[in-house]
Short mmCIF file of C-alpha atoms in Angstrom, two decimals:
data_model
loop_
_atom_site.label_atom_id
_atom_site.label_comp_id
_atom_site.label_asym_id
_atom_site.label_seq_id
_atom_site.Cartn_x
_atom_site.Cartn_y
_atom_site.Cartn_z
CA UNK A 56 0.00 0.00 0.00
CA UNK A 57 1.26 3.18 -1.23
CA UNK A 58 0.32 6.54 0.07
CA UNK A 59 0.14 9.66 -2.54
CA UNK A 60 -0.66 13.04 -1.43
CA UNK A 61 0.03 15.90 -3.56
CA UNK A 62 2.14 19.19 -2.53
CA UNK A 63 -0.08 22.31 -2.62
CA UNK A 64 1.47 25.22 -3.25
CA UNK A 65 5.40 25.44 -3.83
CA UNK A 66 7.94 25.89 -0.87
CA UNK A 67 11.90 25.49 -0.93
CA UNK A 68 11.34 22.36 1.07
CA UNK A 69 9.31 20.07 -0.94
CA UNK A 70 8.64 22.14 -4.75
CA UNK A 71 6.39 21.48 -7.17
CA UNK A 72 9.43 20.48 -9.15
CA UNK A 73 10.79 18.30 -6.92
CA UNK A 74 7.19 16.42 -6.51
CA UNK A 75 6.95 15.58 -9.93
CA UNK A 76 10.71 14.48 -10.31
CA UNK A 77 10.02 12.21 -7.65
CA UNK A 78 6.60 10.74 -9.43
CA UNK A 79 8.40 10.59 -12.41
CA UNK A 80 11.54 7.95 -10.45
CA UNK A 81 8.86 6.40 -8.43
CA UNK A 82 8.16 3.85 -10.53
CA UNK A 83 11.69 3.07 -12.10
CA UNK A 84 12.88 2.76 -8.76
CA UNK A 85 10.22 0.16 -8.03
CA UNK A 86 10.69 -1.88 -10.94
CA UNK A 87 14.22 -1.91 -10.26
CA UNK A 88 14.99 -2.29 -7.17
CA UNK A 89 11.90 -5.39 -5.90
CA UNK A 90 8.72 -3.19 -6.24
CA UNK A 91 6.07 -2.44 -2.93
CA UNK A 92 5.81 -5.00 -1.11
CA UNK A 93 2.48 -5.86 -0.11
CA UNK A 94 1.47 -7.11 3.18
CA UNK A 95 0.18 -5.68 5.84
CA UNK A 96 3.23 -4.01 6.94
CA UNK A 97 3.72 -1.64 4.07
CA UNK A 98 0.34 0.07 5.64
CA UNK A 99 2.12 -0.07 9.02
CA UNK A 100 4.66 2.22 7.57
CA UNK A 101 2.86 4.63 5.66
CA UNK A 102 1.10 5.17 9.23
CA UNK A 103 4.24 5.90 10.67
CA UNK A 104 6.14 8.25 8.20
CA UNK A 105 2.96 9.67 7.97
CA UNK A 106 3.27 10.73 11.58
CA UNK A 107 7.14 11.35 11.05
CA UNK A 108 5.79 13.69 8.13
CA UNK A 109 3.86 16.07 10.51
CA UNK A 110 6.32 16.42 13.11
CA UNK A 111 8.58 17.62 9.94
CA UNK A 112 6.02 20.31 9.53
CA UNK A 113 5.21 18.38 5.95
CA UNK A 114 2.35 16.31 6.25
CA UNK A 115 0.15 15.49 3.46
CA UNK A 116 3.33 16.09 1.55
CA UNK A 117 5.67 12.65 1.52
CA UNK A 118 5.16 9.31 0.26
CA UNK A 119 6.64 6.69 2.08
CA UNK A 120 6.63 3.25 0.35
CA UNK A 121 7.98 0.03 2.04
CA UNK A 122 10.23 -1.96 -0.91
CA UNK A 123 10.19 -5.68 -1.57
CA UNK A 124 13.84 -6.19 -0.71
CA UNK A 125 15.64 -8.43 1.78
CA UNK A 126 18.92 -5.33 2.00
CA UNK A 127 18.95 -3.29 4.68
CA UNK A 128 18.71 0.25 3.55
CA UNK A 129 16.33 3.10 3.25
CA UNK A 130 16.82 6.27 1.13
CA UNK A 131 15.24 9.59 0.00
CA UNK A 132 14.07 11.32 -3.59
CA UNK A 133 13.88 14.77 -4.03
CA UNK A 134 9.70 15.25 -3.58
CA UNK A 135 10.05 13.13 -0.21
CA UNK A 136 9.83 10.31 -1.68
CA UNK A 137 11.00 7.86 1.27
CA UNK A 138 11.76 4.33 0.99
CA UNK A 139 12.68 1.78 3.79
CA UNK A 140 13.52 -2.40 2.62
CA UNK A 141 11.76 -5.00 4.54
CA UNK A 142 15.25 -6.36 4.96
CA UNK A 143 16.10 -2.85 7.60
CA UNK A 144 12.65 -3.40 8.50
CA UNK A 145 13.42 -6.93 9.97
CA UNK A 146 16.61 -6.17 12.19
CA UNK A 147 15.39 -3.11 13.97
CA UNK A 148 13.40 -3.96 16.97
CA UNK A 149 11.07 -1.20 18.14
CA UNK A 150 8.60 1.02 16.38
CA UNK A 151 10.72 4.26 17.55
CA UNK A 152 13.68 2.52 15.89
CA UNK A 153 12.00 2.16 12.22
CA UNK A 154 10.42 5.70 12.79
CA UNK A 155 13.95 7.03 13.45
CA UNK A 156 14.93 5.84 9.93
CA UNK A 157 11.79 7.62 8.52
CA UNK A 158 13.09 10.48 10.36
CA UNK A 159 16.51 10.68 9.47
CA UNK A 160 15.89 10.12 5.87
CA UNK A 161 13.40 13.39 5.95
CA UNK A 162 16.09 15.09 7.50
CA UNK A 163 17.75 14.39 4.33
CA UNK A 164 14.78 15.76 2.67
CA UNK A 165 14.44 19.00 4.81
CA UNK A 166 17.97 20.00 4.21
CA UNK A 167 17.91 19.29 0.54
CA UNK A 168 21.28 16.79 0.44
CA UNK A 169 20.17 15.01 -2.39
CA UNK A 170 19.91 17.77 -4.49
CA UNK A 171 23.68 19.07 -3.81
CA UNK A 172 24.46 15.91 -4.02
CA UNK A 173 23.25 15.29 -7.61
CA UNK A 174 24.69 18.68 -8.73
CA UNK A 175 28.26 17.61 -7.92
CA UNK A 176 27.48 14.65 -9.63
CA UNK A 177 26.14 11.71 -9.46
CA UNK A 178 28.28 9.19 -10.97
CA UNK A 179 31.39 10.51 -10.08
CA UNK A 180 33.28 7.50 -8.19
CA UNK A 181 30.85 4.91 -8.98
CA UNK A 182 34.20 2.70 -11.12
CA UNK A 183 31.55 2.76 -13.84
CA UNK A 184 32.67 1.72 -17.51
CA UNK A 185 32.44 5.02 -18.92
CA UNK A 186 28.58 6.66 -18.54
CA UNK A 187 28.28 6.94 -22.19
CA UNK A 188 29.12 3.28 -23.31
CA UNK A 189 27.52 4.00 -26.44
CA UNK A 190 25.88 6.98 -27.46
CA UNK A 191 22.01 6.92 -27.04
CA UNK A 192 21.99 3.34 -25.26
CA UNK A 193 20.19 4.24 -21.83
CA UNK A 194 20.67 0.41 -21.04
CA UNK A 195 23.89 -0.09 -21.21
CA UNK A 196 24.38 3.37 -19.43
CA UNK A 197 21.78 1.41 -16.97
CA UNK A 198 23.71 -1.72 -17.15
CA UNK A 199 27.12 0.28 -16.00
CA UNK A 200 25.38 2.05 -12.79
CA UNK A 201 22.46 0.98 -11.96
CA UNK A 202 19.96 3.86 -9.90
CA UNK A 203 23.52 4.96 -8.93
CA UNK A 204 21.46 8.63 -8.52
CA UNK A 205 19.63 7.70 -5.78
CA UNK A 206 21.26 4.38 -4.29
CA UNK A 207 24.76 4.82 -4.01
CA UNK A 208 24.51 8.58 -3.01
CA UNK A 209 27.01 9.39 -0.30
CA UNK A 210 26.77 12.15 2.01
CA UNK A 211 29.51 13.89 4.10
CA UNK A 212 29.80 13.04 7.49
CA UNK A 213 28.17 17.19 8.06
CA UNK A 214 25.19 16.25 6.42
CA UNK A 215 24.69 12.85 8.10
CA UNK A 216 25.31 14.73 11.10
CA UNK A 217 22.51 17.18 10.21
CA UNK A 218 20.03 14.64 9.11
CA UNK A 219 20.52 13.08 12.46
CA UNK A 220 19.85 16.19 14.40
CA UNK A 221 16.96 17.22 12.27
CA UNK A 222 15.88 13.51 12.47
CA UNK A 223 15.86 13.49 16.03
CA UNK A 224 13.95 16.49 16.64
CA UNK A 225 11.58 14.68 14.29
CA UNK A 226 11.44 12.11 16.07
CA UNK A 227 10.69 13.38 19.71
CA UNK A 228 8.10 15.79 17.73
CA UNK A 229 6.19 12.26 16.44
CA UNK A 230 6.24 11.48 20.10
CA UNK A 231 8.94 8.57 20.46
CA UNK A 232 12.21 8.14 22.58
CA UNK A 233 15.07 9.98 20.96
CA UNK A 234 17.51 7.20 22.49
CA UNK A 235 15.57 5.29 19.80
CA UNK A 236 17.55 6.83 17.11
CA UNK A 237 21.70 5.06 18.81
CA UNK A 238 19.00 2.18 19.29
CA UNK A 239 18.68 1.76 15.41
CA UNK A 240 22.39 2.37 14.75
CA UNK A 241 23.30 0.03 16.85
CA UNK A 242 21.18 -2.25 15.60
CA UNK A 243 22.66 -1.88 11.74
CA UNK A 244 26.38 -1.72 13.15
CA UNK A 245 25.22 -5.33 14.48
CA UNK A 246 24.10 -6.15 11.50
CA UNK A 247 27.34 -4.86 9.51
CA UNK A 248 29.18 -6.89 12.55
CA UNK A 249 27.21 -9.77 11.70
CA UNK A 250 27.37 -10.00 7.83
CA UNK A 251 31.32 -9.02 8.49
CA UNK A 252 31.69 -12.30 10.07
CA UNK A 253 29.26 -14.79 8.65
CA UNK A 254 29.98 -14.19 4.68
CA UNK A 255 33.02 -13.35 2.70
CA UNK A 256 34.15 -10.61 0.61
CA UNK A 257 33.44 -12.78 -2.85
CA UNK A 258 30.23 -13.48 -2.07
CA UNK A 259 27.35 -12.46 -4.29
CA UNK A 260 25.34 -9.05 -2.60
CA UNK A 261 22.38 -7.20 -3.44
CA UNK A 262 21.85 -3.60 -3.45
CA UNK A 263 24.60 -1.35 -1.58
CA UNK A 264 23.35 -1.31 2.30
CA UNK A 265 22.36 1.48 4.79
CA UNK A 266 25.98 1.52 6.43
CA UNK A 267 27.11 1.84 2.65
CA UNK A 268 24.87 5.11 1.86
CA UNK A 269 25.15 6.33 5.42
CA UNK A 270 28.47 5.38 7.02
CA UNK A 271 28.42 4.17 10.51
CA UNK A 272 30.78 5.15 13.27
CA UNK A 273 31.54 4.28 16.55
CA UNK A 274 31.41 8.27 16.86
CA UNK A 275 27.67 8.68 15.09
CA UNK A 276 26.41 6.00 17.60
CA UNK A 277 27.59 7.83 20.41
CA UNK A 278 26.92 11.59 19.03
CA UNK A 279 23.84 10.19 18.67
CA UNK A 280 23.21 8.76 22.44
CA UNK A 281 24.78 12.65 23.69
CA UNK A 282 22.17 14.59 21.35
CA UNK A 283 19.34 12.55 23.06
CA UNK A 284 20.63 13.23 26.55
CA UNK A 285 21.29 16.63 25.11
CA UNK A 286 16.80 17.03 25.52
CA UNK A 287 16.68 16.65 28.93
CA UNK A 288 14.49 13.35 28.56
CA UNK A 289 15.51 10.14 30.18
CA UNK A 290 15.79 7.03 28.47
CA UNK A 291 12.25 5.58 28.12
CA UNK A 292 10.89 8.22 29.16
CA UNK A 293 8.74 8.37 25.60
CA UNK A 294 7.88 4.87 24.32
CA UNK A 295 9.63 2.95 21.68
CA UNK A 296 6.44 0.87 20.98
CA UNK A 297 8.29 -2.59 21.10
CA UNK A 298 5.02 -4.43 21.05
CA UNK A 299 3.44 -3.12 18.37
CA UNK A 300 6.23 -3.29 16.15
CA UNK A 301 6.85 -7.38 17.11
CA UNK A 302 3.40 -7.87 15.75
CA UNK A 303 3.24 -5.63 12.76
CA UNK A 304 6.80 -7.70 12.20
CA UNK A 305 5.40 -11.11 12.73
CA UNK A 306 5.09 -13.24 9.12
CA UNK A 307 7.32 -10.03 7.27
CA UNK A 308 9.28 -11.85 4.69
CA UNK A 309 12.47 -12.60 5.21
CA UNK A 310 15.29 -13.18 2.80
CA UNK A 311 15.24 -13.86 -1.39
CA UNK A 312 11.49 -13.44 -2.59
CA UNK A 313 11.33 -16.66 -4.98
CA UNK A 314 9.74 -14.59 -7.51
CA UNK A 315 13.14 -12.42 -7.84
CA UNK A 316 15.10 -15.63 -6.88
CA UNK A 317 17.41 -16.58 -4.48
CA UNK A 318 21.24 -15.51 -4.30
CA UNK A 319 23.03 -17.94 -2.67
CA UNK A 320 26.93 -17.42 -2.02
CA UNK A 321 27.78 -16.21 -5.55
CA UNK A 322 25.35 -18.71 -7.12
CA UNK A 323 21.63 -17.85 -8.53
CA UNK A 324 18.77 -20.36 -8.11
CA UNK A 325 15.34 -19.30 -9.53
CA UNK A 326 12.85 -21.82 -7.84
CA UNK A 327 9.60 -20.76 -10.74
CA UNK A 328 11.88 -20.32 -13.41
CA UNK A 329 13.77 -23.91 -13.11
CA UNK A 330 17.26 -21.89 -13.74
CA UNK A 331 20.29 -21.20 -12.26
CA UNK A 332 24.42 -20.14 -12.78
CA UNK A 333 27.23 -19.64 -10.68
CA UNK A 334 29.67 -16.66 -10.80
CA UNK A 335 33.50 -16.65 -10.62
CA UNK A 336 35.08 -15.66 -7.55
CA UNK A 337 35.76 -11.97 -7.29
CA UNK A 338 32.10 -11.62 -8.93
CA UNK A 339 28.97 -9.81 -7.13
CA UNK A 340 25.48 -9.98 -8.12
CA UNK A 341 22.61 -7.60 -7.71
CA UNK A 342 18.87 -9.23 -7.54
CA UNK A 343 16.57 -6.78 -8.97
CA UNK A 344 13.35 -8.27 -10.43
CA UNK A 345 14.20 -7.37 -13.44
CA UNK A 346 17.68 -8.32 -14.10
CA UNK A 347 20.42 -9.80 -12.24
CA UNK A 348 23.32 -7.42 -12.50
CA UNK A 349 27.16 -8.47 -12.61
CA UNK A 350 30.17 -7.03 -11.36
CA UNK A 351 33.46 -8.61 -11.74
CA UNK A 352 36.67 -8.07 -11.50
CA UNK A 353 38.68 -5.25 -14.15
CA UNK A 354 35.18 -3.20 -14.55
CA UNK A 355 33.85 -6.14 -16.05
CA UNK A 356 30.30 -5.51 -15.65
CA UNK A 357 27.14 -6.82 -17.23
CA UNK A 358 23.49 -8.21 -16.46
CA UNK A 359 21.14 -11.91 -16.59
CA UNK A 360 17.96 -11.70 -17.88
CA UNK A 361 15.06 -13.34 -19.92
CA UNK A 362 12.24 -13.03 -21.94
CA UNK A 363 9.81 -15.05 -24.47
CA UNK A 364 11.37 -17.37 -26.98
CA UNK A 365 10.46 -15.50 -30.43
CA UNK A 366 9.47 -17.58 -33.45
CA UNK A 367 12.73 -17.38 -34.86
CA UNK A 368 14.44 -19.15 -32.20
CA UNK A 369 17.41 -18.59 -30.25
CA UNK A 370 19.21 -16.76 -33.31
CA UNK A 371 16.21 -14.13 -33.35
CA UNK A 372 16.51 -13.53 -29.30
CA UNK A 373 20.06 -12.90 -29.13
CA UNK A 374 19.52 -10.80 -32.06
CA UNK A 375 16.74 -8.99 -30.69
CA UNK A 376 18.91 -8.16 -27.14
CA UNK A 377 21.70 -6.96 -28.88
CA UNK A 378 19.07 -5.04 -31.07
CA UNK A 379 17.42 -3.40 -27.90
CA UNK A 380 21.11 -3.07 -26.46
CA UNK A 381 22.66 -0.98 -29.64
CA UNK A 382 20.19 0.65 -31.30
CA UNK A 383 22.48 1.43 -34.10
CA UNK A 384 26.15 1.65 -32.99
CA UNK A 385 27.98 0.31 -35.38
CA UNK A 386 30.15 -2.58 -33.56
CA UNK A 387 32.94 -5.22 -34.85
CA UNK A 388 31.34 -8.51 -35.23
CA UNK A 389 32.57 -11.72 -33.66
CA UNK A 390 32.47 -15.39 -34.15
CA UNK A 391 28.60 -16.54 -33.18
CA UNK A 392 29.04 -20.24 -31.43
CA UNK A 393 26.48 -22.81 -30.64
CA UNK A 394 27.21 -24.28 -27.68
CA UNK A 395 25.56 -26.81 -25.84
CA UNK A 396 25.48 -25.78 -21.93
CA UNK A 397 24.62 -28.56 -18.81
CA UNK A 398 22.64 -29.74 -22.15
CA UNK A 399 21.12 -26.49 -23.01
CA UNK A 400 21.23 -25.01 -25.98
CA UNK A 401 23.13 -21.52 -26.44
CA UNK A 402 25.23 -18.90 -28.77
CA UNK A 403 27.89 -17.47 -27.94
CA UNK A 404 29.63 -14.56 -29.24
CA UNK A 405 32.22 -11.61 -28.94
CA UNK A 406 31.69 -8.04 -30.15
CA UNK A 407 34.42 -5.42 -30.19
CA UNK A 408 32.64 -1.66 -30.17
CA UNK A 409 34.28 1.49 -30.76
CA UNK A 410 33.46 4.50 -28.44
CA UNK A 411 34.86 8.27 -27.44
CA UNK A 412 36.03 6.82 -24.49
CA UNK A 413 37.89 4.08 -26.67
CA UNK A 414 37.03 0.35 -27.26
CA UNK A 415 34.77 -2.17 -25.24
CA UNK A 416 34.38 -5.64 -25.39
CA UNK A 417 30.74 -6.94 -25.82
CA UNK A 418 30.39 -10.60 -24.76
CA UNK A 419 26.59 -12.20 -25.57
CA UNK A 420 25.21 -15.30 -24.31
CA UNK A 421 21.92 -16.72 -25.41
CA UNK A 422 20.27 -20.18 -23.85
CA UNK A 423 17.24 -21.79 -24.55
CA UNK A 424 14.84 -22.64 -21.66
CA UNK A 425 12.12 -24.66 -20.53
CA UNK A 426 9.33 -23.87 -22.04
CA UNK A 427 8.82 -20.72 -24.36
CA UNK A 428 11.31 -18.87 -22.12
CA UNK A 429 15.23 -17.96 -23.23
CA UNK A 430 17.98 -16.83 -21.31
CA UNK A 431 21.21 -14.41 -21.50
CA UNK A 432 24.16 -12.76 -20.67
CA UNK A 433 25.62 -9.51 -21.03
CA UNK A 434 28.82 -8.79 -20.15
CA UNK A 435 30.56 -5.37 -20.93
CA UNK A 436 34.71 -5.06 -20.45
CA UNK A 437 37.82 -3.70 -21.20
CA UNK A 438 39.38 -5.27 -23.74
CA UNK A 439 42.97 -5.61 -22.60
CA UNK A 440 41.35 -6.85 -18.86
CA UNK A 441 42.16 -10.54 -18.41
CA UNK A 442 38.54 -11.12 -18.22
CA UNK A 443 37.56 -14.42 -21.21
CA UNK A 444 38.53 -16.90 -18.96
CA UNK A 445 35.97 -15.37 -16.12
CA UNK A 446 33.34 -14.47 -18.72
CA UNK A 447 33.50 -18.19 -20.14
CA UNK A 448 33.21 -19.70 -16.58
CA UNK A 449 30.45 -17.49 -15.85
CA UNK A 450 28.56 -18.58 -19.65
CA UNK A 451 29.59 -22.48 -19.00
CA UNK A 452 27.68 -22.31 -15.37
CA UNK A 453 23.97 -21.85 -16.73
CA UNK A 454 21.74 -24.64 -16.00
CA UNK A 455 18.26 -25.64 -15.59
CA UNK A 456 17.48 -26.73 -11.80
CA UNK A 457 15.54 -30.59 -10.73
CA UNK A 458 12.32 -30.86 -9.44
CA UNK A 459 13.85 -31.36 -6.55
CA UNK A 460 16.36 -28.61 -6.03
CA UNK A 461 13.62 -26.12 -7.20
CA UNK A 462 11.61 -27.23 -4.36
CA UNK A 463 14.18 -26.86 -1.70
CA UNK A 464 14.69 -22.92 -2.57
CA UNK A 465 11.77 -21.62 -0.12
CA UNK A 466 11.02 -18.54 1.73
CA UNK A 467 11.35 -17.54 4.80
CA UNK A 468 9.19 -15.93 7.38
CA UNK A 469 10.19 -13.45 10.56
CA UNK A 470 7.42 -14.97 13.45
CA UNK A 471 7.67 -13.49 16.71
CA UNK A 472 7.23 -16.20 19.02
CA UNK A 473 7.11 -15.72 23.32
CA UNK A 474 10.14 -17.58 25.19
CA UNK A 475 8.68 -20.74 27.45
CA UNK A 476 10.23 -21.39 30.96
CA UNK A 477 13.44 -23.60 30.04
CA UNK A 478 14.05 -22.00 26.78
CA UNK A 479 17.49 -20.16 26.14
CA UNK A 480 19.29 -18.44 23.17
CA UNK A 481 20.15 -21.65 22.24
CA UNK A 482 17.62 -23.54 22.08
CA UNK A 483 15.52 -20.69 19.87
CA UNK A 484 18.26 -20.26 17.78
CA UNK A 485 18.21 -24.49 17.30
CA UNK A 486 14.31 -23.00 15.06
CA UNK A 487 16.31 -20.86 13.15
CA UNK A 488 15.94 -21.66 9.48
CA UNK A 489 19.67 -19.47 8.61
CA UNK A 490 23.30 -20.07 8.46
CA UNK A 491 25.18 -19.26 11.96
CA UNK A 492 21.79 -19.68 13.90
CA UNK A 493 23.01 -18.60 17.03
CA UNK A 494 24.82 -15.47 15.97
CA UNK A 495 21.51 -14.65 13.60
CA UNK A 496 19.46 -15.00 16.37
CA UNK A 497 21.08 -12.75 18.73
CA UNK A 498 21.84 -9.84 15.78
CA UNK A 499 18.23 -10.01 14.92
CA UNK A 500 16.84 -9.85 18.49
CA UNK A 501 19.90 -6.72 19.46
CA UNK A 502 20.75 -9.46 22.00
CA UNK A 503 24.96 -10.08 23.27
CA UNK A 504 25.68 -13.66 23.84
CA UNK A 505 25.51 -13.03 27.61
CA UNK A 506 22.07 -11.68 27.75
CA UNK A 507 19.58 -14.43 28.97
CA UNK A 508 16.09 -15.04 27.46
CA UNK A 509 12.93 -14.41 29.31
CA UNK A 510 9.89 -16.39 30.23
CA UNK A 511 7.05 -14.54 28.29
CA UNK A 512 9.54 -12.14 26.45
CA UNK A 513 8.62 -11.80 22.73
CA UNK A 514 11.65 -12.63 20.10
CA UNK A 515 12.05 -13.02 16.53
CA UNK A 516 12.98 -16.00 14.80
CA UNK A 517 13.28 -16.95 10.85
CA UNK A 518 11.19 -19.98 9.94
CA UNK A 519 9.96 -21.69 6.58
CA UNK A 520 6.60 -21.68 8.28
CA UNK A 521 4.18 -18.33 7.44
#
């Protein structure tokens, strides 16, 4: 559940200009980046930005939308536009918490960062390609950065600084505990902590994270801890609303959607699709629903996606991608292969394309699927980067996925579940359907291994069961 309201009038804060910018990304950013999710918490949220909102002095005048990804990260566009993941959504533990993200992300809006930031400009540092790949071709400018205008933005440690002051003041204003706001940071440098020890640096990722966007410091946390004593209020002495947020929280989703597949290590499974492909090491890939994006090693970058099988066959498809993909740059042909992959049917082939910016390397892969669907790759580099080898282990690794294996990619459910006498960390953590149960457990309930459970306390676990 979305909520629109339009801005009467114009003001410096939220323009006219600025609303319909905002309208106008809305629904790219959606598409790319998991879409609004839809259950009943997305409602839950729109309640409480909208409350955020009027403390701001801009009610009415923000849209706060609640996205159908399992990252942790929220993020403003110009227009107050706010957006939160269902991944942050999951590993903060109080209402106050999640409104302090609301908060600090109209901050952002109130003090106009994204704008300055944009004007400097928004690609600079991004290691893309080159922005112009080829003249005219929005994908492959797409394809080199994806929403780097909005999701890779970083601000200076001044302007985080003022977004958390202005966030706080927010905050208290919406009537919540402004110790809520260290609460939440320490719950994503936990989170950070966590993902620090449980994965490695190869694995594959999704979108860039909150901690990312917004860097975290041992400093922020406690900066932000001195600004709430800084009130005169006593811890707790507004509510944080634990309650309420456990059951708004209880059967969120929690991980890969299986419509947008699962990312696994630096593999990717689709359970409805029947696919799947591994990437090299030194790879990372970005689940979006509508492509899977690729970054390798050398600036090697590049995308997975599908579509229908046309009547001409797998010939026509690659030739329609590369169609979509160049418009009419001219480009150096290559050798076109037919290869057969874990028994499916592809093409292969090489491309060498002439730009201002000097020569790329276009490598194509087409496969044939079950069904009426087909399959590729795109892959972008320099040509004098060692890449083939890595581009032909990443082509040679498509395959369709058993009956069975399909069936074992499921998803999983946050349920909030009360502790029974006798029960300890351990024991809840033995329900945990994740990796490193124990340590999930405790980062997703803010808990140190010391801390004891409770008879009748309320936690979060991560089950297959809705």
């Amino acid at each position: 559940m979305l909520l629109f309201s339009g801005c009467s009038g114009d003001d410096p804060v939220v323009s006219d200009a600025d609303r319909e910018a905002g309208a106008e990304a809305h629904p790219q950013l959606l598409a790319e980046f998991g879409g609004a999710y839809s259950g009943e918490e997305s409602a839950y949220v729109v309640r409480l930005g909208g409350k955020v909102a009027n403390a701001a002095g801009l009610g009415g005048r923000c849209t706060f939308t609640l996205v159908n990804s399992d990252v942790v990260n929220a993020f403003a566009v110009p227009g107050c536009y706010i957006y939160v993941t269902r991944g942050l959504m999951g590993i903060v533990n109080s209402e106050g918490e999640l409104a302090s993200v609301l908060a600090h992300e109209v901050g952002h809006i109130t003090a106009r960062h994204s704008q300055r930031q944009q004007r400097r400009s928004i690609w600079r540092g991004l290691g893309v390609l080159a922005v112009q790949v080829l003249t005219g071709s929005e994908r492959l400018t797409r394809i080199a950065g994806e929403a780097a205008a909005f999701f890779t933005l970083r601000y200076s440690r001044g302007q985080e600084y003022e977004a958390d002051d202005l966030g706080l003041t927010y905050l208290r204003g919406a009537g919540y505990d402004p110790y809520a706001a260290a609460d939440m940071l320490d719950a994503l440098g936990r989170q950070e902590s966590f993902l620090a020890r449980t994965r490695g640096r190869d694995e594959a990722r999704s979108l860039p994270e909150w901690t990312r966007t917004h860097p975290l410091t041992t400093n922020r946390v406690t900066r932000a801890r001195e600004q709430a004593a800084a009130t005169g209020l006593e811890a707790d002495a507004l509510p944080e609303n634990e309650l309420p947020f456990l059951r708004e929280v209880d059967g969120l989703l929690y991980g890969d959607d299986p419509e947008q597949g699962f990312v696994i290590g630096r593999r990717f499974a689709h359970p409805v699709m029947r696919i799947g492909f591994e990437a090299p090491q030194g790879f990372t890939l970005t689940n979006s629903p509508q492509a899977i994006l690729i970054e390798g090693p050398d600036g090697l970058r590049g995308e997975f996606a599908g579509g229908p099988m046309p009547p001409g066959g797998l010939e026509a498809y690659a030739s329609s991608v590369l169609r979509q993909l160049l418009g009419d740059t001219p480009v150096e042909p290559g050798e076109v292969r037919r290869v057969v992959v874990n028994g499916v049917p592809s093409i292969q082939s090489q491309m060498r394309i002439q730009t201002s910016d000097g020569a790329v390397t276009l490598s194509l892969a087409a496969y044939r699927g079950a069904g009426d669907g087909a399959y590729h790759f795109v892959m972008i580099g320099n040509p004098s980067a060692p890449s083939a080898a890595a581009v032909a282990s990443l082509f040679g690794s498509f395959r369709l996925l058993g009956e069975e294996e399909a069936r074992r990619l499921k998803p999983r459910w946050i349920r909030v579940a009360k502790v029974s006498p006798g029960e300890t960390a351990q024991s809840l953590a033995a329900r945990m359907a994740t990796d490193a149960p124990l340590e999930h457990f405790l980062m997703l309930n803010g808990r140190s291994g010391d801390q004891p459970v409770r008879p009748g306390e309320l936690v979060k676990i991560v089950t297959y069961t809705r």
